[in-house]
Coordinates of C-alpha atoms and ligand atoms in Angstrom, one line a residue:
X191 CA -32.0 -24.1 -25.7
X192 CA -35.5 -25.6 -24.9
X193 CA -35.6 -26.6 -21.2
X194 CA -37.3 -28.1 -18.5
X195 CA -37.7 -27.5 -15.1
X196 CA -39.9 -30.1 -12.7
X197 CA -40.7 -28.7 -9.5
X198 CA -41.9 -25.1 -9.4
X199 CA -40.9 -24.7 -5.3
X200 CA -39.2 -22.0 -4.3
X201 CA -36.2 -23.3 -6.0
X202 CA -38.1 -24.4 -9.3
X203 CA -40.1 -21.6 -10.4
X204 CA -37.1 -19.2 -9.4
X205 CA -34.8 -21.6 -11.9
X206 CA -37.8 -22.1 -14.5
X207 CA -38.3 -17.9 -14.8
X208 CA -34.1 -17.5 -14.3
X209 CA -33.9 -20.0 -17.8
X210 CA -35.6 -18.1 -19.4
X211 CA -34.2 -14.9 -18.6
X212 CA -30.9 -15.9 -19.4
X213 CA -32.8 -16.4 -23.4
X214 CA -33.7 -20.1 -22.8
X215 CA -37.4 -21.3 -23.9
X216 CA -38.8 -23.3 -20.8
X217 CA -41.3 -25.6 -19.7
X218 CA -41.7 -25.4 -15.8
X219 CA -43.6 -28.6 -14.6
X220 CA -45.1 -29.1 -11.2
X221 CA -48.1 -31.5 -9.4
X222 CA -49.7 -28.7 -7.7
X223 CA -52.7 -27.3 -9.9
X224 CA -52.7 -24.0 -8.0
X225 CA -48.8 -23.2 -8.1
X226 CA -49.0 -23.9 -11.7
X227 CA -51.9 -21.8 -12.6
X228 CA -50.7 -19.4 -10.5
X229 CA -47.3 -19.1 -12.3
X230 CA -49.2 -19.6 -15.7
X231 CA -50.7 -16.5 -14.9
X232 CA -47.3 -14.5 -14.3
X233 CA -47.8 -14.6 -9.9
X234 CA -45.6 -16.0 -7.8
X235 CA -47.1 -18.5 -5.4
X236 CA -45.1 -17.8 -2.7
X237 CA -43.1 -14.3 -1.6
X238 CA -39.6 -13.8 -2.9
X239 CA -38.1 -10.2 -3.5
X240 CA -37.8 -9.7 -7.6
X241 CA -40.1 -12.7 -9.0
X242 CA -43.2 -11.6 -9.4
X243 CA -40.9 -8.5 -11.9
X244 CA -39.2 -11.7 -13.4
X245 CA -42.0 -13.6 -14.5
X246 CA -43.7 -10.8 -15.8
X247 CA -40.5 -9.5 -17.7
X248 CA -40.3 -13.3 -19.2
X249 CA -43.7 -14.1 -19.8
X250 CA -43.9 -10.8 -22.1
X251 CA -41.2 -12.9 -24.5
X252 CA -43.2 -16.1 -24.7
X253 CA -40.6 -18.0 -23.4
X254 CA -42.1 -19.4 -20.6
X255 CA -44.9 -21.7 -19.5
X256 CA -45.9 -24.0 -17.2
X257 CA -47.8 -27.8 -17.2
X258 CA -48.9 -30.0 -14.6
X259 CA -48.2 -32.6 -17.6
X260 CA -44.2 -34.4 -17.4
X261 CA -44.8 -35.6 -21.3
X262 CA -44.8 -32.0 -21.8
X263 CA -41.3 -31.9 -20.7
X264 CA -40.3 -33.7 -23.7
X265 CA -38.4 -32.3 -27.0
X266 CA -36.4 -29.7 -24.5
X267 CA -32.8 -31.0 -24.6
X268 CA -32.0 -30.7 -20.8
X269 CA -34.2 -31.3 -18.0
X270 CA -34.0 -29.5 -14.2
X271 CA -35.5 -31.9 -11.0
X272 CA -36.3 -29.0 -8.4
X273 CA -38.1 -30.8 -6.0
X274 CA -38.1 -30.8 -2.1
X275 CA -36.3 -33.6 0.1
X276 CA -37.8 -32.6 3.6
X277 CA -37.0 -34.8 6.5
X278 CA -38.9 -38.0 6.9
X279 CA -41.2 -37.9 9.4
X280 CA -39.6 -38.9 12.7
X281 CA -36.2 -39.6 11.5
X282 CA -33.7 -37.7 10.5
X283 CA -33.2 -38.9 7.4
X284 CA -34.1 -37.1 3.9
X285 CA -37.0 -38.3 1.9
X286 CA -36.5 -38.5 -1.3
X287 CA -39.8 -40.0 -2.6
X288 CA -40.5 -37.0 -4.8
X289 CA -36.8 -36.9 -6.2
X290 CA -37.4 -40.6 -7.2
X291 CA -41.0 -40.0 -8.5
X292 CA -39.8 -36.7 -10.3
X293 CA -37.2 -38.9 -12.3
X294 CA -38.8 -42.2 -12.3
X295 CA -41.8 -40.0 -14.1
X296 CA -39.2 -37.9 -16.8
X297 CA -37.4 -41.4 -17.6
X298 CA -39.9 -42.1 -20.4
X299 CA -39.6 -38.4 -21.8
X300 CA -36.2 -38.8 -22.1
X301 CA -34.6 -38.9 -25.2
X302 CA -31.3 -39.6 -27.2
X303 CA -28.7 -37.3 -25.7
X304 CA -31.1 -35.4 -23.5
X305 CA -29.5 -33.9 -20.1
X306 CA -31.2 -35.0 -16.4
X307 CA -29.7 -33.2 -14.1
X308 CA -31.0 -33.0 -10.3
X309 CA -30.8 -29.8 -8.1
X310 CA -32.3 -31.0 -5.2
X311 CA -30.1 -31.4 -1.9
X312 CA -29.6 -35.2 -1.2
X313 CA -28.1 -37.8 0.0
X314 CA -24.3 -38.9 -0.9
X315 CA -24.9 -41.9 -3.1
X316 CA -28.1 -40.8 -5.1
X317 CA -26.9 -39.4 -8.1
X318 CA -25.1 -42.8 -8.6
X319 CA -28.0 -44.3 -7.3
X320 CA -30.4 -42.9 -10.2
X321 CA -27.5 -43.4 -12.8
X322 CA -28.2 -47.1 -13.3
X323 CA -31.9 -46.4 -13.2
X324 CA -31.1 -44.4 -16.1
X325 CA -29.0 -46.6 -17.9
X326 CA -32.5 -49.1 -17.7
X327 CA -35.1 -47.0 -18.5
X328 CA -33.6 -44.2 -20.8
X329 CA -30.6 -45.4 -22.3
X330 CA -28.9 -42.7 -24.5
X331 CA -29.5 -40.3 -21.7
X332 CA -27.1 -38.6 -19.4
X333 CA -27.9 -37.6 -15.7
X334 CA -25.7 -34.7 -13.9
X335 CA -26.0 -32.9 -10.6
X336 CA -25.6 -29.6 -10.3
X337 CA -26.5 -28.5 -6.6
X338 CA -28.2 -25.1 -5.8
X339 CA -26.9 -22.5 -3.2
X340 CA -29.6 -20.4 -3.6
X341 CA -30.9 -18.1 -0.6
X342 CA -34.8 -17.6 -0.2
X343 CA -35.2 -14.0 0.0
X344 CA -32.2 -13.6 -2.2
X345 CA -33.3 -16.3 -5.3
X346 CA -33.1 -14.8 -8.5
X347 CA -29.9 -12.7 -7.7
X348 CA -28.2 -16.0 -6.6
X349 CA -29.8 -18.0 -9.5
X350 CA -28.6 -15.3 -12.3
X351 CA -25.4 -14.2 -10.5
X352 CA -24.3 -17.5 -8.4
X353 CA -20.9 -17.6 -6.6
X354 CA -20.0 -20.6 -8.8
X355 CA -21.4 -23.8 -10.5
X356 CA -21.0 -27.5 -9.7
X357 CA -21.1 -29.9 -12.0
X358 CA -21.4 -33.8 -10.8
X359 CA -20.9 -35.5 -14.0
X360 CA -19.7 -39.2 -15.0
X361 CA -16.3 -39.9 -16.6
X362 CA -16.5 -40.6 -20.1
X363 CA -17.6 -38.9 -23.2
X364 CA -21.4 -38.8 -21.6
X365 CA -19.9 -36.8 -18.5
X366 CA -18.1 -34.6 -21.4
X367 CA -21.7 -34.2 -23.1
X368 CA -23.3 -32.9 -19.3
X369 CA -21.1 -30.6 -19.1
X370 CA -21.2 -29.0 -22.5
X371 CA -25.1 -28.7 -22.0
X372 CA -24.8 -27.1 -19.1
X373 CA -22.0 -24.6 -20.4
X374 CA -24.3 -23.7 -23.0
X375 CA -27.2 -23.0 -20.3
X376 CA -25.3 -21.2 -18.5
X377 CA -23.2 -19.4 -21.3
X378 CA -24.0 -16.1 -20.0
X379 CA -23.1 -16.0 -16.1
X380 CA -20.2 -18.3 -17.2
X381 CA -18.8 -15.4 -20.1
X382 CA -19.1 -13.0 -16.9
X383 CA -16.6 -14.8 -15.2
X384 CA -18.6 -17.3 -12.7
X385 CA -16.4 -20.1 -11.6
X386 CA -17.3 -23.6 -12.8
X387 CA -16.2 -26.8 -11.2
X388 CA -16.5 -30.2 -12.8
X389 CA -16.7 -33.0 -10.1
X390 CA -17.6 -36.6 -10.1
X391 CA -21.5 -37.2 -8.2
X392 CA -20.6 -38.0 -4.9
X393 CA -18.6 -34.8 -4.5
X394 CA -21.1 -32.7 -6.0
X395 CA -23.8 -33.6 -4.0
X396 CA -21.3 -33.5 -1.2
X397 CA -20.5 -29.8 -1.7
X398 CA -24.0 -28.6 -1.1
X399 CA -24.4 -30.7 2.3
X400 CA -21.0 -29.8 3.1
X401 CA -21.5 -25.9 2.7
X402 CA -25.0 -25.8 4.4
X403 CA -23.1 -27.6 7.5
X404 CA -20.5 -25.0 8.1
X405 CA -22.8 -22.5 7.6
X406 CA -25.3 -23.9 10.6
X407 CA -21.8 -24.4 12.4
X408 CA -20.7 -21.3 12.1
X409 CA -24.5 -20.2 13.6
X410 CA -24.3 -22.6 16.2
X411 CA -20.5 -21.6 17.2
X412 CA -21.5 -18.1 17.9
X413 CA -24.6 -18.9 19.6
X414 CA -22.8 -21.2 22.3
X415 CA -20.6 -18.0 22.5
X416 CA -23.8 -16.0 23.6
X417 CA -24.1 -18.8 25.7
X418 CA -20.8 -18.2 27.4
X419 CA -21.6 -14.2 26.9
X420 CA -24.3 -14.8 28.8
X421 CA -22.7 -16.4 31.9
X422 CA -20.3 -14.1 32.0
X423 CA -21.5 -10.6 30.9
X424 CA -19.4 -9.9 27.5
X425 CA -21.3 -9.1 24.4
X426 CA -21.1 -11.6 21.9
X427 CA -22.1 -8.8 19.3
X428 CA -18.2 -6.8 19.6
X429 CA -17.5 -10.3 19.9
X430 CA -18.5 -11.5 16.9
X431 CA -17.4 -8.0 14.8
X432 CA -14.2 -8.5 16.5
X433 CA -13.2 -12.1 15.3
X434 CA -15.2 -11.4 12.0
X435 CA -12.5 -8.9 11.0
X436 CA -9.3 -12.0 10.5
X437 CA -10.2 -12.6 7.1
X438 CA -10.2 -16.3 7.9
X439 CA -13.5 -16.2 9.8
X440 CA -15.4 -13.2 8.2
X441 CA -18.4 -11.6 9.8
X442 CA -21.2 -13.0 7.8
X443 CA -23.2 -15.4 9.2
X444 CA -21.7 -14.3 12.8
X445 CA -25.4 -13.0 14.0
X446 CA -26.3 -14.3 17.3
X447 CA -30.0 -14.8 17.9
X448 CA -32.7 -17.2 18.3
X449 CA -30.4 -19.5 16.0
X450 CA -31.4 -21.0 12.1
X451 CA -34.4 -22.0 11.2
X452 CA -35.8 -22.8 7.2
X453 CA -36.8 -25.9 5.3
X454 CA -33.0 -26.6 4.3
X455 CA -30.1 -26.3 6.9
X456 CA -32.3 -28.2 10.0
X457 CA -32.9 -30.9 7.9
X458 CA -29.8 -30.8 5.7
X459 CA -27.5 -31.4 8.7
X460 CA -30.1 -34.0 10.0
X461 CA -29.8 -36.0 6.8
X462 CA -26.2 -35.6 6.7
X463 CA -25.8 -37.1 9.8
X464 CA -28.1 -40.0 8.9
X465 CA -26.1 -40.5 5.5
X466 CA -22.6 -40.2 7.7
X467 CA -24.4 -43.3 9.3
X468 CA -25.4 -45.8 6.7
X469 CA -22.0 -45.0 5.4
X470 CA -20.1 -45.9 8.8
X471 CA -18.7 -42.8 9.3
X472 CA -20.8 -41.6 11.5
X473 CA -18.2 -40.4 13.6
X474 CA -17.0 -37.6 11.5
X475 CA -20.4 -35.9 11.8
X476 CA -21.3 -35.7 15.9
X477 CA -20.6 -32.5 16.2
X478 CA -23.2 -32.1 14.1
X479 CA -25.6 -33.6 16.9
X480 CA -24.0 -30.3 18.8
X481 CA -24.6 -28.0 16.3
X482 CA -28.6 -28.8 16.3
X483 CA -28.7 -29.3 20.0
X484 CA -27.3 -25.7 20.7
X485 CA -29.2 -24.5 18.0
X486 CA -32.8 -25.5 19.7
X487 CA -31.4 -24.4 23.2
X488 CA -31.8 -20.8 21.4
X489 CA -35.6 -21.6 21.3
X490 CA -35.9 -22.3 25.0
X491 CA -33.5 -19.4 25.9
X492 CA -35.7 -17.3 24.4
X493 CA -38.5 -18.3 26.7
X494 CA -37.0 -18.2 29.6
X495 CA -35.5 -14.9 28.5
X496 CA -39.3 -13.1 27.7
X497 CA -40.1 -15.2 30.7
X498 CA -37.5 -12.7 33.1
X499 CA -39.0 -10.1 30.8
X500 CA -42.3 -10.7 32.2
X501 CA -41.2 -10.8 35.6
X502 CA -40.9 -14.5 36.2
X503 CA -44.1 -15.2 35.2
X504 CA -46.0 -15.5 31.1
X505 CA -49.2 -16.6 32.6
X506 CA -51.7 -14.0 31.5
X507 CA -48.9 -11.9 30.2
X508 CA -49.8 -10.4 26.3
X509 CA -46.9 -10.9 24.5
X510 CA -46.8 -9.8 20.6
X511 CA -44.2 -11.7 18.7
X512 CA -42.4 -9.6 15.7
X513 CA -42.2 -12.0 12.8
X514 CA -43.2 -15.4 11.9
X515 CA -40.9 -16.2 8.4
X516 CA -37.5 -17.9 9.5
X517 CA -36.2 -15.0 8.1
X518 CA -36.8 -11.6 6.5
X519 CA -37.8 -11.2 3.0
X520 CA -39.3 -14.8 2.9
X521 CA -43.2 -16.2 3.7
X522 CA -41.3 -19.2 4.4
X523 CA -42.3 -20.7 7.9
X524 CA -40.9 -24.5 7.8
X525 CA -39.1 -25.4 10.9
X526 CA -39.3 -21.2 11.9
X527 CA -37.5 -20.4 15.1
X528 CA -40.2 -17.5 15.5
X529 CA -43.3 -19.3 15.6
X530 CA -41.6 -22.2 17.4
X531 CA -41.2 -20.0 20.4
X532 CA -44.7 -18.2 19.6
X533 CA -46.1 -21.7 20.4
X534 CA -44.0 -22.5 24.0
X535 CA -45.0 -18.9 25.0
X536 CA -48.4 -19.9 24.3
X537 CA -48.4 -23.3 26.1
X538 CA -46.5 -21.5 28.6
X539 CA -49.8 -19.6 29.4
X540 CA -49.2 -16.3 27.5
X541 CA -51.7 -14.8 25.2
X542 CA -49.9 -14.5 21.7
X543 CA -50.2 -12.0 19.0
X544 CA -47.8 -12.8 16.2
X545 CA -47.5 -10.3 13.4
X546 CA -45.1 -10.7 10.1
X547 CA -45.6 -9.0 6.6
X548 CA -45.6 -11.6 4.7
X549 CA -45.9 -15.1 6.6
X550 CA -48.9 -15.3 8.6
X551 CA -50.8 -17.1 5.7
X552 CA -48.3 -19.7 6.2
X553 CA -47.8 -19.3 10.0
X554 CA -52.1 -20.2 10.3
X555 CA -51.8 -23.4 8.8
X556 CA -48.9 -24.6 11.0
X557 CA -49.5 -22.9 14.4
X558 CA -53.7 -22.6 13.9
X559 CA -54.2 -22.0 17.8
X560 CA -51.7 -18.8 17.5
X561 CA -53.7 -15.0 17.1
X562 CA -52.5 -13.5 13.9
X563 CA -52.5 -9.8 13.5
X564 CA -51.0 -8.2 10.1
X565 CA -51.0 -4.4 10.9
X566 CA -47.9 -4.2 12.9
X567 CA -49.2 -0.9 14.8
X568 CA -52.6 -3.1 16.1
X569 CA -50.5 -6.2 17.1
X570 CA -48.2 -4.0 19.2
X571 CA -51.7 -2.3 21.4
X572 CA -51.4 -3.4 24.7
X573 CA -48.3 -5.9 25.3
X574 CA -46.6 -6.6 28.4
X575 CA -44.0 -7.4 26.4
X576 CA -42.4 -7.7 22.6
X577 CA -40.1 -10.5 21.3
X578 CA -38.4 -9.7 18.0
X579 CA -37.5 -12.9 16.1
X580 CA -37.5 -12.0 12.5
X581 CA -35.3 -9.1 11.7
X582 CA -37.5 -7.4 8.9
X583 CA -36.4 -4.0 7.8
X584 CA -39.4 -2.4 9.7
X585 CA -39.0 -3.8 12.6
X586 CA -35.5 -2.7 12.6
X587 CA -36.5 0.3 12.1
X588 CA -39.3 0.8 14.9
X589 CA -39.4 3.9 16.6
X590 CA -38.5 3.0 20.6
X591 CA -40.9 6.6 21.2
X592 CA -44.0 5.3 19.8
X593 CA -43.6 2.2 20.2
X594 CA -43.7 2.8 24.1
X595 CA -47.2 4.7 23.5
X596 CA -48.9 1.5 22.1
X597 CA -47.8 -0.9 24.6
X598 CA -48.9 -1.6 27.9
X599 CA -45.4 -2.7 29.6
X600 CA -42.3 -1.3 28.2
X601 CA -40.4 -4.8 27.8
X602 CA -38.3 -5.6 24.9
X603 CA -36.5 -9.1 23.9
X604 CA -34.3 -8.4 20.7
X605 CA -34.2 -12.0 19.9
X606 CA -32.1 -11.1 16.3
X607 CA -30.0 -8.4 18.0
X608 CA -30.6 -5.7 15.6
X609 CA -31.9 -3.0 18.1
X610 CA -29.7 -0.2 19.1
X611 CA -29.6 -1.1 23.0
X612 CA -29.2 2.5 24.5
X613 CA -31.9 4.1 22.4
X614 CA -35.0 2.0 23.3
X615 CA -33.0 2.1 27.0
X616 CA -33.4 5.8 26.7
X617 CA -37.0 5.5 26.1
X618 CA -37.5 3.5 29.3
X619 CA -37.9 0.0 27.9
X620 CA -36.1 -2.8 29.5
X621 CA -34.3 -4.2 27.2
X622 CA -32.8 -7.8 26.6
X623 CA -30.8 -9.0 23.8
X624 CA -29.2 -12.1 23.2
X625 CA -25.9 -12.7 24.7
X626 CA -25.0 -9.1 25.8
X627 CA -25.9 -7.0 28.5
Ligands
UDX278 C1 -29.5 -21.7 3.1 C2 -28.1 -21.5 2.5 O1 -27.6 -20.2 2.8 C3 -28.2 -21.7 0.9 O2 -27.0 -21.5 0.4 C4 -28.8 -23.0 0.6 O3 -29.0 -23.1 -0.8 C5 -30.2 -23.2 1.3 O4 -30.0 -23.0 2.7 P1 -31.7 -20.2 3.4 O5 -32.3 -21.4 4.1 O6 -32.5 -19.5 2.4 O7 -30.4 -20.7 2.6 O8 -31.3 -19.2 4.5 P2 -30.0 -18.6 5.2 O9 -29.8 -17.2 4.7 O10 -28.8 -19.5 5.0 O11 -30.5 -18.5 6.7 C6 -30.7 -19.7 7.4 C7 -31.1 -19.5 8.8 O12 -30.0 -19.1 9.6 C8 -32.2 -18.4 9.0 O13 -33.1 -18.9 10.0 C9 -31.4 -17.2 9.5 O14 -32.2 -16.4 10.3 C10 -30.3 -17.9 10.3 N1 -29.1 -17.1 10.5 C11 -28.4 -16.7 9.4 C12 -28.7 -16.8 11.8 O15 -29.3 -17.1 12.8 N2 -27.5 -16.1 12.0 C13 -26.8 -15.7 10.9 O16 -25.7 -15.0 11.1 C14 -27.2 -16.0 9.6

């Protein structure tokens, strides 16, 4: 089937090369000159595990290629809107200029029988919303939503292999139509067994806002019980292994730590909230306001914590901050609980050194007054103290031994709680985690 993507984000171009790995031929279309002719030329503009093989293994086929032109998006027979919906700046609502733009720009493309169907994460209400826009200005198309779940880091194994598929769809014989196009784009993951549900618009676009909610809730719950850890000298680790093993809870997504970060569940929750309150039901949604309010308490726990580190005091202390991304495998640094406390130790008066393997391109432009070092062993010469706030596998894995030869002070604030406690205690660093002992 000849498709089209628009928006070649992290979520686009992971979709785009996905299509056309599944045997579809696809037309990825972005804005951005550089992304495109980056992806034109088989590289991934940005860092995710798997796509840079991907695009390579695809582009060999000649089913895939990218435009910066949307009238090149016409012929294929359904068409993917990837773009972003950050937050608006200073509310917490989403904005969805570029969703409108991106569809308000395909409309004329469009033709008889053709398939839009939006990925991005919005708003209740828009799908409906862009409908009757469609019915105006391409008649004899159908629009759908069909939320994405996907996990940075983990893309193009949640793109190929999801853990199901919505479809928001209108009633009728056009809703009927959505859903047999998308059946047939996603014939193969669906003949492996992946479950499909077929829901009216507001309750697709409610599922994705829905499950990026419990998720930060289920962050946020075991980070106010660090909190109570804390007060009371249990470990919220056993804690959270304990409760984690009634099947009803589970253990994933039980990691207390310096608390979520990322350019979707902040602002997801945020613009849920907002939503819940145009739609008077704002009610139902304050414990969201909790959720993000213990969730940034994280970030100034953290201070205070390298702040007892440093023996009451970060003013002239050299602290080297391990990680910058808002989690491993990803150079993603929007709304990054790392560099967010990078920049209060700074203000604080420490001098920062802030090391990641993949973000610090990214981390520059958004925290330009932070030092940057990228060979982890040269970042960690002469701390008073490390603060580890992006798990990556290497730092993980550092070595408590040498690490104690580089540094100047032997202080260690395991922000993620991934360090093995007694063996860096062993090699005479003070060490603090996060709500345990
Ligand atoms: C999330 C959703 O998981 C995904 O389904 C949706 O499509 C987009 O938003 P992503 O932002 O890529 O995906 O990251 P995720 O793995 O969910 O992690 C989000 C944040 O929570 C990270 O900052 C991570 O470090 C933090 N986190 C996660 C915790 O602090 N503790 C945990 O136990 C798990």
């Amino acid at each position: 089937m000849r498709i089209s993507v628009i928006g070649c984000g992290y979520l686009g171009a992971v979709h785009a090369a996905s299509m056309a790995k599944l045997g579809h031929e696809v037309i990825g279309i972005d804005v951005d000159e550089r992304k495109i002719s980056e992806l034109q030329a088989g590289r991934a503009p940005f860092f995710e595990p798997g796509l840079p093989e991907l695009l390579t293994e695809v582009q060999e086929t000649g089913r895939l290629s990218f435009s910066t032109n949307m009238a090149d998006a016409e012929g294929a027979r359904v068409h993917f809107v990837c773009v972003g919906t950050p937050q608006r700046k200073g509310e917490n609502a989403a904005d969805l200029t570029y969703v409108d733009a991106a569809f308000n720009e395909l409309f004329p493309y469009l033709n008889e029988g053709d398939i839009a169907v939006g990925k991005s994460t919005v708003p209740v209400g828009t799908a409906a919303r862009l409908a009757d826009l469609a019915a105006d200005k391409a008649p004899g198309a159908v629009l759908a939503w069909n939320p994405e779940f996907l996990r940075e880091g983990h893309a193009v194994k949640d793109t190929l292999t999801p853990d199901r598929f919505v479809y928001g769809i209108p009633a009728g014989p056009a809703g009927e139509a959505a859903t047999a196009a998308l059946d047939e784009v996603y014939a193969t993951p669906l003949a492996d067994g992946t479950p499909r549900l077929v829901v009216d618009y507001a309750t697709a676009e409610l599922v994705k806002t829905a499950a990026n909610s419990f998720l930060a809730t289920k962050i946020s719950f075991i980070n106010a019980m660090a909190e109570v850890c804390e007060a009371t000298g249990a470990d919220v680790t056993a804690l959270a292994d304990a409760i984690g093993m009634d099947e009803r809870i589970g253990r994933k997504f039980l990691n207390a730590g310096v608390g979520f970060g990322g350019g979707c569940l902040p602002k997801d929750i945020r613009a849920f909230m907002a939503r819940a309150g145009e739609l008077g039901a704002d009610q139902a949604l304050t414990f969201l306001r909790e959720v993000d309010a213990i969730n940034m308490r994280r970030r100034t726990r953290v201070v205070e914590l390298t702040r007892e580190l440093c023996s009451g005091s970060l003013i002239g202390k050299r602290i080297t901050v391990l990680g910058a991304a808002f989690k491993p495998e990803s150079d993603d640094v929007r709304d990054s609980p790392a560099l967010s406390v990078a920049a209060q130790l700074q203000l604080q008066g420490a001098t920062v050194t802030v090391t990641d393997p993949e973000a610090l391109a990214n981390a520059k432009v958004r925290f330009p007054e932070l030092a940057y070092e990228p060979e982890t062993k040269t970042a960690l010469a002469r701390a008073h103290a490390l603060v580890l706030l992006t798990e990556w596998k290497e730092y993980r894995e550092l070595d408590p031994a040498a690490v104690g030869n580089l540094v100047d002070d032997k202080n260690i604030l395991d922000g993620r709680n991934v360090l093995n406690p007694t063996a860096w205690r062993d090699a005479g660093w003070h060490y603090k985690g996060i709500g345990r002992q």
